[in-house]
Amino acid sequence: MTRVVVDVLLKPEILDPQGQAILGALPALGISGVRSVRQGKHFEVELDGAADSEALDRVRRMAETLLANPVIEEFVVRVESAHAG
Amino acid sequence: MTRVVVDVLLKPEILDPQGQAILGALPALGISGVRSVRQGKHFEVELDGAADSEALDRVRRMAETLLANPVIEEFVVRVESAHAG
């Protein structure tokens, strides 16, 4: 079994109102020194087999079609752990 | 400037209907070999200074109070990059 992580973020040129709302709330919490916050989505995907190139192609296809909107978002696929089981 | 990533996920014992909906949609896309999907949130936080322990404490406080609901969610803080600027 292999765990693959997909992180989806808005493209840098797309406005992120959620991130800006978080940034705007920080002074009221007394938290300083934060320059920017961007919010995205995080997916943990468990695969039955190994994370070979064919399996990662399937994860990328899943990310493109289901997890991200490629018009406004970009994603990163990362293999987190591989262990028998 | 330093980039810190906060990933927020539902605790393992909490049902994740979004992840299950994604898993349920995969066969119709012809994607097999996926055992489970869990959806969470991903935050990219840019700090003014270095990611020293005091700065990471502030990020953890922000995660506990703003980014995650500690009753049902857990989070991981990770320093992604540190560079001058």
XYZ file of C-alpha atoms in Angstrom:
170
model
C 0.000 0.000 0.000
C 1.229 3.454 -0.881
C 0.120 6.856 0.302
C 0.172 9.642 -2.259
C -0.580 13.258 -1.408
C -2.184 15.708 -3.833
C -2.062 19.391 -2.897
C -4.283 21.726 -4.903
C -3.744 25.488 -4.833
C -5.198 28.406 -6.736
C -2.835 29.653 -9.436
C -0.750 32.597 -8.178
C -2.617 35.095 -10.384
C -6.026 34.057 -8.992
C -7.333 36.032 -6.006
C -7.681 33.933 -2.825
C -10.377 35.527 -0.629
C -10.202 32.749 1.993
C -6.486 33.262 2.473
C -6.965 37.016 2.687
C -9.696 36.600 5.298
C -7.318 34.510 7.418
C -4.562 37.090 7.017
C -6.989 39.834 8.023
C -8.006 37.972 11.181
C -4.459 37.515 12.505
C -3.942 40.953 14.141
C -7.018 40.412 16.328
C -5.389 37.198 17.569
C -2.140 39.008 18.300
C -0.272 37.057 15.628
C 2.238 39.130 13.667
C 4.979 38.461 11.141
C 2.763 36.700 8.596
C 3.109 38.143 5.098
C 0.572 36.076 3.190
C -1.714 33.052 3.496
C -3.047 31.008 0.604
C -5.613 28.277 1.124
C -5.847 25.132 -0.938
C -6.946 21.540 -0.695
C -5.019 18.546 0.555
C -5.860 14.968 -0.439
C -4.398 11.782 0.986
C -4.854 8.953 -1.487
C -4.092 5.342 -0.614
C -3.226 3.111 -3.536
C -3.475 -0.664 -3.539
C -0.124 -1.249 -5.174
C 3.183 0.511 -5.581
C 3.471 4.133 -6.701
C 4.942 3.224 -10.076
C 4.678 5.590 -13.013
C 1.434 3.972 -14.176
C -0.177 4.469 -10.736
C 1.034 8.058 -10.540
C -0.421 8.696 -13.992
C -3.776 7.520 -12.635
C -3.465 9.851 -9.635
C -2.615 12.759 -11.928
C -5.646 11.962 -14.091
C -7.799 11.886 -10.957
C -6.350 15.241 -9.832
C -6.993 16.857 -13.227
C -10.554 15.628 -13.554
C -11.901 15.454 -9.985
C -9.685 17.191 -7.433
C -8.600 20.381 -9.181
C -10.087 22.800 -11.657
C -7.183 23.198 -14.084
C -8.477 26.556 -15.286
C -7.828 28.260 -11.965
C -5.914 25.693 -9.881
C -2.636 23.848 -10.035
C -1.692 20.675 -8.180
C 1.331 18.779 -6.929
C 1.448 14.985 -6.544
C 3.892 13.603 -3.985
C 4.537 10.043 -2.810
C 4.458 10.114 0.968
C 5.117 6.528 2.037
C 5.323 3.081 0.577
C 5.031 0.030 2.764
C 3.892 -3.543 2.395
C 0.364 -4.387 3.429
C 11.138 35.156 3.978
C 10.075 31.655 4.864
C 7.280 29.496 3.539
C 5.536 27.250 6.041
C 2.868 24.729 5.068
C -0.019 23.726 7.324
C -2.001 20.636 6.312
C -5.294 20.076 8.113
C -7.047 16.705 8.016
C -10.053 15.220 9.737
C -9.041 12.914 12.570
C -8.977 9.289 11.384
C -12.081 8.396 13.405
C -14.154 11.166 11.800
C -16.162 10.257 8.707
C -15.019 12.101 5.563
C -17.982 12.339 3.152
C -16.056 14.438 0.608
C -13.303 11.843 0.374
C -15.864 9.059 0.040
C -17.663 10.936 -2.735
C -14.371 11.206 -4.648
C -13.670 7.502 -4.120
C -17.170 6.670 -5.339
C -16.700 8.693 -8.523
C -13.474 6.973 -9.600
C -14.941 3.842 -11.271
C -16.980 6.024 -13.649
C -13.705 7.664 -14.698
C -12.078 4.281 -15.253
C -9.596 4.841 -12.430
C -8.901 1.742 -10.350
C -6.451 0.760 -7.622
C -7.389 3.518 -5.190
C -8.180 2.232 -1.716
C -9.170 5.428 0.059
C -9.249 9.194 -0.323
C -9.332 11.710 2.496
C -9.788 15.416 1.867
C -8.292 18.141 3.987
C -7.065 21.696 3.737
C -3.665 22.973 2.689
C -2.322 26.386 3.708
C 0.811 28.099 2.461
C 1.923 30.727 4.958
C 4.696 33.195 4.205
C 6.510 34.565 7.223
C 8.485 37.789 7.295
C 11.434 36.355 9.164
C 13.057 33.004 9.752
C 11.129 29.927 10.814
C 12.616 29.875 14.295
C 10.825 28.175 17.151
C 9.053 31.386 18.134
C 7.699 31.847 14.585
C 6.607 28.220 14.395
C 4.818 28.632 17.723
C 2.861 31.503 16.173
C 1.976 29.359 13.150
C 0.818 26.554 15.430
C -1.336 29.002 17.395
C -2.824 30.257 14.133
C -3.520 26.660 13.033
C -5.206 25.790 16.340
C -7.406 28.862 16.450
C -8.142 29.717 12.798
C -7.189 26.967 10.371
C -8.293 23.784 12.121
C -11.079 22.735 14.433
C -9.111 20.775 17.055
C -12.223 18.828 18.084
C -12.436 16.985 14.760
C -9.265 17.912 12.887
C -5.533 17.520 13.295
C -2.806 19.502 11.581
C 0.837 19.247 10.576
C 3.182 22.243 10.291
C 6.131 21.897 7.916
C 8.807 24.393 6.878
C 8.953 24.326 3.089
C 11.629 26.832 2.168
C 13.715 29.532 3.724
C 15.420 32.148 1.633
C 16.583 35.702 2.078
C 14.316 38.493 0.903
